[in-house]
Coordinates of C-alpha atoms and ligand atoms in Angstrom, one line a residue:
M1 CA 77.3 -41.2 107.4
G2 CA 73.9 -41.3 109.3
K3 CA 75.7 -40.5 112.5
I4 CA 77.4 -37.4 111.0
F5 CA 74.2 -36.1 109.6
F6 CA 72.6 -36.6 112.9
L7 CA 75.3 -34.5 114.6
I8 CA 75.0 -31.7 112.1
I9 CA 71.3 -31.5 113.0
V10 CA 72.1 -31.5 116.8
I11 CA 74.7 -28.7 116.5
N12 CA 72.6 -26.5 114.3
L13 CA 69.6 -26.8 116.5
N14 CA 71.9 -25.5 119.2
S15 CA 72.3 -22.3 117.2
F16 CA 68.7 -21.4 117.7
I17 CA 69.2 -21.5 121.4
S18 CA 72.3 -19.3 121.4
C19 CA 70.3 -16.8 119.3
A20 CA 67.3 -16.6 121.7
I21 CA 67.0 -13.3 123.6
I22 CA 66.6 -13.8 127.3
P23 CA 64.1 -11.2 128.6
N24 CA 65.2 -8.8 131.3
Q25 CA 63.2 -9.5 134.3
T26 CA 64.1 -9.3 138.0
S27 CA 62.1 -10.7 140.8
L28 CA 61.1 -7.2 141.9
T29 CA 59.4 -6.4 138.6
P30 CA 56.3 -8.4 137.6
P31 CA 55.9 -9.2 133.9
L32 CA 54.4 -6.4 131.8
L33 CA 51.5 -6.9 129.4
L34 CA 49.3 -4.5 127.5
L35 CA 46.1 -5.9 125.9
I36 CA 44.6 -3.7 123.2
S37 CA 41.2 -4.4 121.7
L38 CA 40.1 -2.5 118.6
D39 CA 36.4 -3.2 118.3
G40 CA 35.3 -4.9 115.1
F41 CA 38.8 -5.0 113.6
R42 CA 38.5 -7.8 111.0
W43 CA 41.3 -10.2 110.5
D44 CA 42.0 -9.2 106.9
Y45 CA 41.9 -5.4 107.2
P46 CA 45.7 -5.0 107.4
D47 CA 46.0 -6.8 104.1
I48 CA 43.1 -5.2 102.3
Y49 CA 43.9 -1.7 103.4
Q50 CA 47.7 -2.2 103.5
L51 CA 48.2 -0.8 107.0
P52 CA 52.0 -0.3 107.4
T53 CA 52.3 -0.4 111.2
F54 CA 50.0 -3.4 111.6
N55 CA 51.9 -5.2 108.8
S56 CA 55.2 -4.4 110.4
L57 CA 54.2 -6.2 113.6
V58 CA 54.8 -9.6 112.0
Q59 CA 58.6 -8.9 112.0
R60 CA 58.4 -7.7 115.5
G61 CA 56.4 -10.6 116.9
V62 CA 53.6 -13.0 116.0
R63 CA 50.5 -12.7 113.8
V64 CA 47.7 -15.2 114.3
K65 CA 45.7 -14.9 111.1
H66 CA 42.3 -16.2 112.4
I67 CA 40.9 -15.8 115.9
E68 CA 37.8 -17.9 116.3
P69 CA 35.7 -15.8 118.6
S70 CA 33.1 -17.3 120.9
F71 CA 29.5 -17.2 119.9
V72 CA 27.5 -14.8 119.7
T73 CA 30.0 -12.6 118.0
A74 CA 29.0 -9.4 119.8
T75 CA 31.1 -6.8 121.7
F76 CA 30.2 -7.1 125.4
P77 CA 30.0 -11.0 125.4
L78 CA 33.3 -11.3 123.6
H79 CA 35.2 -8.8 125.7
W80 CA 34.1 -10.7 128.7
T81 CA 35.3 -14.0 127.0
M82 CA 38.7 -12.5 126.1
I83 CA 39.3 -11.3 129.7
T84 CA 37.9 -14.3 131.6
G85 CA 38.6 -17.3 129.3
F86 CA 35.0 -18.6 129.3
H87 CA 32.4 -19.1 126.7
E88 CA 29.3 -16.9 126.9
E89 CA 27.0 -19.6 128.3
S90 CA 29.4 -20.0 131.2
H91 CA 30.2 -16.3 132.0
G92 CA 26.6 -15.2 131.4
V93 CA 27.1 -12.1 129.3
V94 CA 25.1 -13.4 126.4
G95 CA 24.4 -10.2 124.4
N96 CA 24.8 -6.4 124.5
V97 CA 21.1 -6.4 125.3
M98 CA 19.9 -9.1 127.8
Y99 CA 17.0 -10.3 129.8
D100 CA 17.5 -12.2 133.1
P101 CA 14.4 -14.3 134.0
E102 CA 15.7 -14.9 137.5
S103 CA 15.8 -11.2 138.4
H104 CA 13.2 -10.2 135.8
A105 CA 15.7 -7.5 134.8
T106 CA 16.7 -6.2 131.3
A107 CA 19.8 -4.3 130.4
G108 CA 21.3 -2.7 127.3
Y109 CA 24.4 -0.7 126.5
G110 CA 23.7 2.1 128.9
D111 CA 22.8 0.2 132.0
L112 CA 25.0 -2.9 132.0
N113 CA 26.7 -1.0 134.8
D114 CA 25.6 -3.4 137.5
T115 CA 27.7 -6.2 138.9
K116 CA 25.0 -8.8 138.5
W117 CA 25.3 -8.8 134.7
W118 CA 29.0 -9.6 134.8
A119 CA 29.2 -11.8 137.9
Q120 CA 26.5 -14.3 137.3
N121 CA 29.0 -17.0 137.9
P122 CA 31.0 -16.0 141.0
H123 CA 33.9 -18.3 140.2
I124 CA 34.7 -16.3 137.0
E125 CA 36.9 -13.3 137.2
P126 CA 38.6 -10.9 134.7
I127 CA 42.3 -11.4 134.6
W128 CA 42.9 -7.8 135.9
I129 CA 41.8 -9.1 139.3
G130 CA 43.9 -12.2 139.1
N131 CA 46.9 -10.0 138.4
Q132 CA 46.2 -7.6 141.2
L133 CA 45.7 -10.4 143.8
A134 CA 48.7 -12.5 142.9
N135 CA 50.9 -12.6 146.0
D136 CA 54.3 -12.9 144.4
S137 CA 55.1 -9.2 144.1
L138 CA 54.4 -5.8 145.7
H139 CA 54.2 -4.1 142.4
R140 CA 51.3 -5.6 140.5
R141 CA 48.6 -3.2 139.4
S142 CA 46.0 -3.4 136.6
G143 CA 44.9 -0.4 134.5
V144 CA 41.8 -0.6 132.4
I145 CA 40.3 1.9 129.9
A146 CA 36.8 1.5 128.7
W147 CA 36.8 -2.3 128.7
P148 CA 33.2 -3.6 128.9
G149 CA 32.6 -4.7 132.5
S150 CA 35.5 -2.7 134.0
N151 CA 33.2 -0.2 135.7
V152 CA 31.7 -2.7 138.1
P153 CA 33.3 -4.4 141.1
I154 CA 33.7 -8.2 140.6
N155 CA 34.0 -10.1 143.9
G156 CA 34.5 -6.7 145.4
H157 CA 37.5 -5.7 143.2
L158 CA 37.8 -2.9 140.6
P159 CA 40.9 -2.4 138.5
S160 CA 43.7 -0.4 140.3
R161 CA 43.4 2.3 137.6
R162 CA 40.4 2.7 135.4
L163 CA 38.8 5.2 133.0
P164 CA 35.2 4.7 131.9
F165 CA 34.0 4.5 128.2
D166 CA 33.8 7.9 126.6
F167 CA 33.0 8.5 122.9
N168 CA 35.1 11.7 123.1
R169 CA 38.2 9.7 124.0
T170 CA 40.0 8.8 120.8
C171 CA 42.2 5.7 120.5
R172 CA 45.2 7.8 120.4
T173 CA 44.4 9.2 123.8
V174 CA 43.6 5.8 125.1
M175 CA 46.9 4.3 124.0
Q176 CA 48.9 7.3 125.3
Q177 CA 47.2 7.0 128.7
A178 CA 48.0 3.3 128.9
F179 CA 51.6 4.1 128.1
E180 CA 51.7 6.8 130.8
W181 CA 50.5 4.2 133.4
F182 CA 53.3 1.8 132.4
H183 CA 55.8 4.6 132.3
E184 CA 55.3 5.7 136.0
P185 CA 57.9 4.8 138.7
L186 CA 57.9 1.2 139.9
E187 CA 56.0 2.2 143.1
T188 CA 52.9 3.3 141.1
R189 CA 53.0 1.9 137.6
I190 CA 50.7 -0.8 136.3
N191 CA 52.0 -4.1 135.0
F192 CA 48.8 -5.2 133.2
G193 CA 46.8 -2.9 131.0
A194 CA 43.6 -3.7 129.1
I195 CA 42.3 -0.9 126.8
Y196 CA 39.4 -0.6 124.4
C197 CA 38.9 1.5 121.2
F198 CA 35.6 1.8 119.5
E199 CA 36.4 3.5 116.1
S200 CA 36.7 0.5 113.8
D201 CA 33.4 -0.9 114.9
R202 CA 31.6 2.4 114.6
T203 CA 32.8 3.0 111.1
G204 CA 32.1 -0.6 110.1
H205 CA 28.4 -0.3 111.1
A206 CA 28.0 3.1 109.6
H207 CA 29.8 2.6 106.3
G208 CA 30.5 -1.1 105.9
P209 CA 33.8 -3.0 106.2
L210 CA 34.8 -2.1 102.6
S211 CA 34.5 1.6 102.3
S212 CA 36.7 4.7 102.0
E213 CA 35.5 5.8 105.4
M214 CA 36.9 2.5 106.8
N215 CA 40.1 3.1 105.0
Q216 CA 40.4 6.4 106.7
T217 CA 39.5 5.1 110.2
L218 CA 42.0 2.2 109.8
H219 CA 44.8 4.4 108.6
Q220 CA 44.2 6.7 111.6
L221 CA 44.4 3.7 114.0
D222 CA 47.5 2.6 112.2
K223 CA 49.0 6.0 112.9
D224 CA 47.9 5.9 116.6
L225 CA 49.5 2.5 116.9
S226 CA 52.7 3.7 115.3
E227 CA 52.9 6.6 117.9
L228 CA 52.5 4.1 120.7
L229 CA 55.3 2.0 119.2
H230 CA 57.6 5.1 119.1
L231 CA 56.8 5.8 122.7
I232 CA 57.6 2.3 123.7
D233 CA 60.8 2.1 121.7
A234 CA 62.0 5.4 123.2
D235 CA 61.8 3.9 126.7
P236 CA 64.6 1.4 127.2
Y237 CA 62.8 -0.3 130.1
L238 CA 59.5 -0.8 128.2
K239 CA 61.2 -1.6 125.0
T240 CA 62.9 -4.6 126.7
N241 CA 60.1 -5.6 129.0
L242 CA 56.7 -4.7 127.7
N243 CA 54.6 -7.4 126.0
V244 CA 51.8 -6.2 123.8
I245 CA 48.8 -8.0 122.3
V246 CA 46.8 -6.1 119.6
T247 CA 43.5 -7.9 118.9
A248 CA 39.7 -7.4 118.7
D249 CA 36.4 -9.0 119.6
H250 CA 35.0 -9.8 116.2
G251 CA 35.0 -8.9 112.5
M252 CA 32.3 -7.2 110.4
H253 CA 30.2 -8.2 107.3
E254 CA 28.3 -6.1 104.8
V255 CA 24.6 -5.7 105.2
K256 CA 22.4 -5.3 102.1
A257 CA 19.6 -2.7 102.3
N258 CA 16.8 -5.1 101.1
Q259 CA 17.8 -8.1 103.2
R260 CA 15.5 -7.8 106.2
I261 CA 13.5 -10.4 108.0
K262 CA 10.5 -8.7 109.6
L263 CA 9.3 -10.8 112.5
D264 CA 5.9 -9.2 112.5
N265 CA 5.3 -10.9 109.1
Y266 CA 5.6 -14.3 110.7
I267 CA 4.7 -14.3 114.4
D268 CA 2.3 -12.6 116.8
S269 CA 4.3 -10.0 118.7
T270 CA 2.1 -10.3 121.8
L271 CA 3.4 -13.9 122.5
Y272 CA 7.1 -13.2 123.1
K273 CA 9.8 -10.7 124.1
A274 CA 13.0 -10.5 122.1
Y275 CA 16.5 -9.4 123.3
G276 CA 19.7 -9.2 121.3
S277 CA 20.6 -7.4 118.1
R278 CA 19.5 -7.3 114.4
I279 CA 21.7 -10.4 113.8
F280 CA 20.7 -12.7 116.7
L281 CA 17.8 -12.7 119.1
N282 CA 16.8 -14.5 122.3
L283 CA 13.0 -15.0 122.3
F284 CA 11.5 -15.4 125.8
I285 CA 8.0 -17.0 125.6
P286 CA 6.0 -16.7 128.8
L287 CA 3.5 -19.5 127.9
A288 CA 5.3 -22.8 127.1
K289 CA 2.5 -24.0 124.8
N290 CA 3.3 -21.1 122.4
I291 CA 7.0 -22.2 121.9
D292 CA 6.0 -24.9 119.3
R293 CA 3.5 -22.6 117.6
L294 CA 6.1 -19.8 117.2
Y295 CA 8.8 -22.2 116.2
R296 CA 6.6 -23.6 113.4
N297 CA 6.0 -20.2 111.9
L298 CA 9.7 -19.2 112.2
S299 CA 11.4 -22.4 111.0
G300 CA 10.8 -22.0 107.3
I301 CA 12.2 -18.5 107.0
P302 CA 15.2 -18.4 104.5
N303 CA 18.5 -17.0 105.7
L304 CA 17.6 -17.5 109.3
E305 CA 18.8 -20.2 111.7
V306 CA 16.0 -21.0 114.1
Y307 CA 16.5 -23.2 117.2
K308 CA 14.5 -24.2 120.2
K309 CA 16.8 -23.8 123.2
A310 CA 17.6 -27.5 123.5
Q311 CA 18.5 -27.7 119.8
I312 CA 21.1 -24.9 119.7
P313 CA 24.3 -26.5 118.1
Q314 CA 26.8 -27.7 120.6
R315 CA 29.7 -26.0 118.8
Y316 CA 28.2 -22.6 119.6
H317 CA 28.6 -23.2 123.4
Y318 CA 25.6 -21.0 123.7
Q319 CA 22.8 -22.9 125.4
S320 CA 23.1 -23.6 129.1
N321 CA 22.2 -20.3 130.6
V322 CA 18.9 -18.8 131.8
R323 CA 19.7 -15.7 129.9
I324 CA 19.4 -17.6 126.6
G325 CA 15.9 -17.6 125.2
D326 CA 13.3 -20.3 124.6
I327 CA 13.9 -19.8 120.9
F328 CA 17.1 -18.5 119.5
L329 CA 17.5 -16.8 116.1
V330 CA 20.6 -15.9 114.1
T331 CA 20.8 -14.7 110.6
K332 CA 23.0 -15.8 107.7
L333 CA 25.6 -13.3 106.5
G334 CA 24.2 -10.1 105.1
W335 CA 20.8 -10.4 106.6
E336 CA 19.1 -8.5 109.5
I337 CA 16.1 -9.2 111.7
I338 CA 13.6 -6.4 112.3
S339 CA 11.9 -7.1 115.7
P340 CA 8.8 -5.3 117.0
G341 CA 9.7 -1.7 118.1
D342 CA 12.9 -1.6 116.0
D343 CA 13.4 1.7 114.2
E344 CA 13.3 0.6 110.6
S345 CA 14.6 3.9 109.3
H346 CA 17.9 3.1 110.9
V347 CA 20.2 1.7 108.3
S348 CA 23.6 0.0 108.9
F349 CA 26.0 -1.1 106.3
G350 CA 28.0 -3.5 108.4
A351 CA 27.1 -6.0 111.1
H352 CA 28.4 -8.8 113.3
G353 CA 26.9 -11.4 115.6
H354 CA 26.8 -14.3 113.1
D355 CA 28.2 -17.8 113.2
N356 CA 31.7 -17.7 114.7
Q357 CA 33.0 -20.0 112.0
E358 CA 32.4 -17.4 109.3
T359 CA 35.8 -15.9 108.5
S360 CA 34.3 -12.3 108.2
M361 CA 33.5 -12.6 112.0
H362 CA 37.2 -13.3 112.8
P363 CA 39.3 -10.5 114.3
I364 CA 43.0 -9.7 114.2
F365 CA 45.7 -10.9 116.6
Y366 CA 49.3 -9.6 116.9
A367 CA 51.6 -10.1 119.9
F368 CA 55.2 -8.9 120.5
G369 CA 57.6 -8.3 123.4
P370 CA 60.0 -10.4 125.3
A371 CA 57.6 -13.3 125.9
F372 CA 56.8 -13.8 122.2
R373 CA 58.6 -15.3 119.3
T374 CA 59.4 -13.1 116.3
N375 CA 58.7 -13.4 112.6
L376 CA 56.1 -15.9 113.1
Q377 CA 52.7 -16.4 111.5
V378 CA 50.3 -18.9 113.0
E379 CA 47.0 -20.1 111.5
S380 CA 44.5 -19.8 114.4
F381 CA 43.3 -20.1 117.9
R382 CA 40.2 -19.1 119.9
S383 CA 39.3 -16.1 122.0
V384 CA 38.9 -18.4 125.1
D385 CA 42.6 -19.2 124.7
F386 CA 43.7 -15.6 125.4
Y387 CA 43.3 -16.1 129.1
P388 CA 45.7 -19.0 129.6
L389 CA 48.1 -17.2 127.3
M390 CA 48.0 -13.9 129.2
S391 CA 48.0 -15.8 132.5
H392 CA 51.2 -17.5 131.5
V393 CA 52.8 -14.3 130.3
L394 CA 51.9 -12.6 133.6
Q395 CA 53.2 -15.6 135.5
L396 CA 49.9 -16.1 137.4
K397 CA 48.8 -19.3 139.0
E398 CA 47.1 -21.5 136.5
V399 CA 43.3 -21.2 136.6
E400 CA 40.8 -23.6 134.9
T401 CA 39.0 -21.9 132.1
N402 CA 37.4 -23.0 128.8
G403 CA 40.7 -22.0 127.1
S404 CA 43.6 -24.2 126.4
F405 CA 47.3 -23.3 127.0
N406 CA 48.3 -26.0 124.5
N407 CA 46.7 -24.1 121.7
V408 CA 48.8 -21.0 122.3
Q409 CA 52.1 -22.0 123.8
G410 CA 53.7 -22.3 120.3
I411 CA 53.9 -18.5 120.0
L412 CA 55.9 -18.1 123.3
K413 CA 59.7 -17.9 123.0
E414 CA 60.1 -19.9 126.2
F415 CA 58.3 -22.9 124.8
F416 CA 60.0 -22.8 121.5
K417 CA 63.3 -23.0 123.4
T418 CA 62.1 -25.8 125.7
D419 CA 60.9 -27.8 122.8
I420 CA 64.3 -27.7 121.1
L421 CA 66.2 -28.3 124.4
N422 CA 64.1 -31.5 124.8
T423 CA 64.8 -32.6 121.3
I424 CA 68.5 -32.0 121.7
H425 CA 68.5 -33.8 125.1
T426 CA 66.9 -36.8 123.5
L427 CA 69.3 -36.8 120.5
I428 CA 72.4 -36.4 122.7
T429 CA 71.3 -39.2 125.0
K430 CA 70.9 -41.5 122.0
T431 CA 74.2 -40.4 120.5
T432 CA 76.3 -41.0 123.6
V433 CA 75.0 -44.5 123.9
K434 CA 76.2 -45.1 120.3
L435 CA 79.6 -43.4 121.0
R436 CA 80.9 -46.4 122.9
N437 CA 80.9 -48.5 119.7
W438 CA 82.9 -45.9 117.7
G439 CA 86.5 -46.3 116.4
Y440 CA 89.4 -43.9 115.8
V441 CA 88.1 -42.7 112.3
E442 CA 84.7 -41.9 113.7
I443 CA 86.2 -39.8 116.5
V444 CA 88.2 -37.7 114.0
C445 CA 85.0 -37.3 111.9
L446 CA 83.2 -36.2 115.0
I447 CA 85.8 -33.4 115.7
S448 CA 85.6 -32.1 112.1
V449 CA 81.8 -32.2 112.3
I450 CA 81.9 -30.1 115.5
L451 CA 84.1 -27.6 113.7
M452 CA 81.7 -27.5 110.8
G453 CA 78.9 -27.1 113.3
L454 CA 80.5 -24.0 114.8
V455 CA 80.6 -22.4 111.3
F456 CA 77.0 -23.3 110.8
T457 CA 76.1 -21.8 114.2
I458 CA 77.5 -18.5 113.2
V459 CA 75.8 -18.5 109.9
A460 CA 72.5 -19.7 111.3
C461 CA 72.6 -17.0 114.0
R462 CA 72.7 -14.4 111.3
Y463 CA 69.9 -15.9 109.4
S464 CA 67.8 -17.3 112.2
K465 CA 65.0 -14.8 111.7
Q466 CA 64.5 -15.9 108.1
L467 CA 64.6 -19.5 109.1
V468 CA 61.8 -19.1 111.6
Y469 CA 59.6 -17.0 109.4
V470 CA 56.6 -18.7 107.9
Q471 CA 55.5 -17.2 104.7
S472 CA 51.9 -16.0 104.4
Q473 CA 49.6 -18.1 102.1
Y474 CA 47.0 -15.3 102.0
E475 CA 46.6 -13.3 98.8
P476 CA 45.0 -10.0 99.7
I477 CA 42.0 -9.0 97.7
R478 CA 42.6 -5.9 95.7
Y479 CA 40.1 -3.1 95.7
R480 CA 39.3 -0.2 93.4
L481 CA 36.9 2.7 93.9
L482 CA 33.6 2.4 92.0
S483 CA 33.0 5.3 89.7
I484 CA 29.7 7.2 89.8
T485 CA 28.5 5.6 86.6
E486 CA 28.8 2.2 88.2
G487 CA 26.0 3.2 90.6
S488 CA 27.9 4.3 93.6
T489 CA 29.4 7.6 94.8
N490 CA 31.7 6.0 97.3
N491 CA 32.7 2.5 98.3
F492 CA 35.1 -0.2 97.1
V493 CA 34.5 -3.2 95.0
A494 CA 36.7 -6.2 94.9
S495 CA 38.4 -6.2 91.5
D496 CA 37.7 -10.0 91.0
S497 CA 34.1 -8.9 90.9
D498 CA 32.9 -11.0 93.9
A499 CA 29.4 -9.7 94.1
D500 CA 29.3 -10.1 97.8
E501 CA 31.9 -7.5 98.3
V502 CA 30.0 -4.6 96.6
I503 CA 28.3 -2.2 98.9
N504 CA 25.4 0.0 97.7
Ligands
LIG1 C1 67.2 -4.7 133.2 O1 66.3 -4.2 134.2 C2 67.0 -3.5 135.2 C3 65.9 -3.2 136.3 O2 65.0 -2.3 135.9 C4 67.6 -2.3 134.6 O3 68.2 -1.5 135.6 C5 68.6 -2.7 133.6 O4 69.2 -1.6 132.9 C6 68.0 -3.6 132.5 N1 68.9 -4.1 131.6 C7 68.8 -4.1 130.3 C8 69.9 -4.7 129.5 O5 67.8 -3.5 129.8
LIG2 C1 23.7 2.8 135.5 O1 23.4 3.6 134.4 C2 22.1 4.2 134.6 C3 21.8 4.9 133.3 O2 22.9 5.6 132.9 C4 22.0 5.0 135.8 O3 20.7 5.6 136.0 C5 22.3 4.2 137.0 O4 22.4 4.9 138.2 C6 23.7 3.5 136.9 N1 23.8 2.5 137.9 C7 25.0 2.3 138.6 C8 25.0 1.2 139.6 O5 26.0 3.0 138.3
LIG3 C1 46.8 -13.8 148.3 O1 46.9 -13.7 149.7 C2 45.7 -13.4 150.3 C3 45.9 -13.2 151.8 O2 46.8 -14.2 152.3 C4 44.7 -14.5 150.0 O3 43.4 -14.2 150.6 C5 44.5 -14.6 148.5 O4 43.6 -15.7 148.2 C6 45.9 -14.8 147.8 N1 45.7 -14.7 146.4 C7 46.1 -15.7 145.6 C8 45.8 -15.4 144.1 O5 46.7 -16.7 145.9
LIG4 C1 31.8 15.1 124.0 O1 32.1 16.4 123.4 C2 31.0 17.1 123.0 C3 31.5 18.3 122.3 O2 32.8 18.5 122.3 C4 30.2 17.5 124.3 O3 29.1 18.2 123.9 C5 29.8 16.3 125.0 O4 29.2 16.6 126.2 C6 31.0 15.4 125.3 N1 30.6 14.1 125.9 C7 31.1 13.6 127.0 C8 30.5 12.3 127.4 O5 32.0 14.1 127.6
LIG5 C1 43.5 4.8 102.1 O1 44.0 5.8 102.9 C2 45.4 6.0 102.7 C3 45.8 7.0 103.8 O2 44.9 8.0 104.0 C4 45.6 6.5 101.3 O3 47.0 6.7 101.1 C5 45.1 5.4 100.4 O4 45.3 5.8 99.0 C6 43.7 5.1 100.6 N1 43.3 4.0 99.8 C7 42.3 4.0 99.0 C8 42.1 2.8 98.2 O5 41.6 5.0 98.9
LIG6 C1 1.6 -18.2 112.4 O1 1.3 -17.6 111.1 C2 -0.1 -17.5 110.9 C3 -0.3 -17.1 109.4 O2 0.4 -15.9 109.2 C4 -0.8 -16.6 111.9 O3 -2.1 -16.5 111.7 C5 -0.5 -17.1 113.3 O4 -1.0 -16.1 114.3 C6 1.0 -17.3 113.5 N1 1.2 -18.0 114.8 C7 1.9 -17.4 115.8 C8 2.0 -18.3 117.0 O5 2.4 -16.3 115.7
LIG7 C1 33.5 -24.1 130.4 O1 33.8 -24.1 131.8 C2 32.7 -24.4 132.6 C3 33.1 -24.2 134.0 O2 34.1 -25.0 134.3 C4 32.1 -25.8 132.3 O3 31.0 -26.0 133.1 C5 31.8 -25.9 130.8 O4 31.4 -27.2 130.5 C6 33.0 -25.5 130.0 N1 32.6 -25.5 128.6 C7 33.2 -26.2 127.7 C8 32.7 -26.1 126.3 O5 34.1 -27.0 128.0

């Protein structure tokens, strides 16, 4: 009986293989991959705001519920992590505002347009370069829109096609431009696209992650994505061949108006210079003897993590770089730092930059296309793992990064198939050894089992999608609008009255 049961398993595993779709790729056409980053798109927005297109992506491909970003959870550093596979201490983009003590240079959003900020480590390259330089094909080209760092040459290379960041360019336009680049004739089209949209981050800062404005922005992005899917589906070549990843750099958390830590109340502003954001700061202290004095005054402040450089926790992977300060500060969720010169009248209702283990800092991740499994939900992986994933999808030579291919291979169709093939191979090898000891009755049994297996195969083929699907454990939080008498004219409140979710 054990043998028969065994055979049923073998034959039915086989049905998964017969149901797998083989992607249509010829040696002349390199693999196609579009990477979409929607700045500040928190992992749970599609559930909270019931975004139909985003939620439909689970049937079409894979959803990874939690991406653990690298630390600090800020836009420029994380976009460089996503596209290079390295933690921030290794690639050197350690903030949106930085100081480099080696060149005595400072830079912020507007002037991070110099190669030196992005190429501190000359061995680290964005994947758009790796794609362009791969020697296996005449038709590899990368197209990049507004991705931080794409406006400067790295090791002498710019993306084949690129458009700079522009607040006037909506996500709809960005997506349509990327589609046009993929849609061109083989001789000119791109095979890798990396595009950036700012809307979800801007609304998150201005109105908070839980607000009717955020609802509006996200439903607009949902519509934009839906239009892109229609364009792809209407093109038989792209529908069959284009792989798409929809993700983001970080999440977003509410900021309370009265939760400010004003550095001038604790330390003498003439003794240091601070670079970073309202959530984290790198303090550069010219006189070493002042480090302990400043540290002593700062270390008792509630809701603030304070570290001397050597004490920054290992898990942040944010320490071994000259651009990280002598003292490093990062706030607990909901709190802001006001440093000297900061315009205190400027109010934001949402922020990011905090501990990368905080779930509100986690962004979305969806992937679909010929390389990816379908109807699959996976718990988590890290931003540094994107590079090995994309590198594999693009069939590039393996490059050592801080990411791990082992962490991501489970979402690839190819590996799912190989896994099962290996299992079957092992099972069949064991079975054939045993067959020699079998008698007449067993052989008859074997034949009937094979017939049963065939029937199973047909049935399993029809239901294979359901079998692969992993049910979500996540219960979305329900929201209702606050009425004016409850002290607000706008904003959502979680109906389970979690005080943290109320915005004033
Ligand atoms: C596969 O790709 C080739 C090359 O572009 C194309 O001509 C062919 O129609 C495609 N086949 C399918 C089934 O999509
Ligand atoms: C970088 O931007 C600044 C400010 O917009 C500008 O003055 C400078 O010329 C730019 N540098 C380069 C290398 O493009
Ligand atoms: C591609 O070939 C060129 C010229 O032979 C070489 O310099 C380059 O390193 C190669 N690139 C890769 C990724 O192998
Ligand atoms: C964006 O559009 C506004 C008004 O339409 C215009 O004044 C502004 O110059 C534009 N900005 C850029 C960067 O093109
Ligand atoms: C969010 O926006 C959508 C589309 O605009 C609308 O249908 C929905 O009712 C809004 N949700 C809330 C809670 O306001
Ligand atoms: C520490 O705090 C004390 C009391 O407020 C202040 O007098 C002193 O200047 C501070 N020390 C530094 C190094 O800022
Ligand atoms: C990341 O990669 C760099 C360069 O290979 C290496 O020095 C560093 O130790 C790695 N970081 C981690 C956390 O493995």
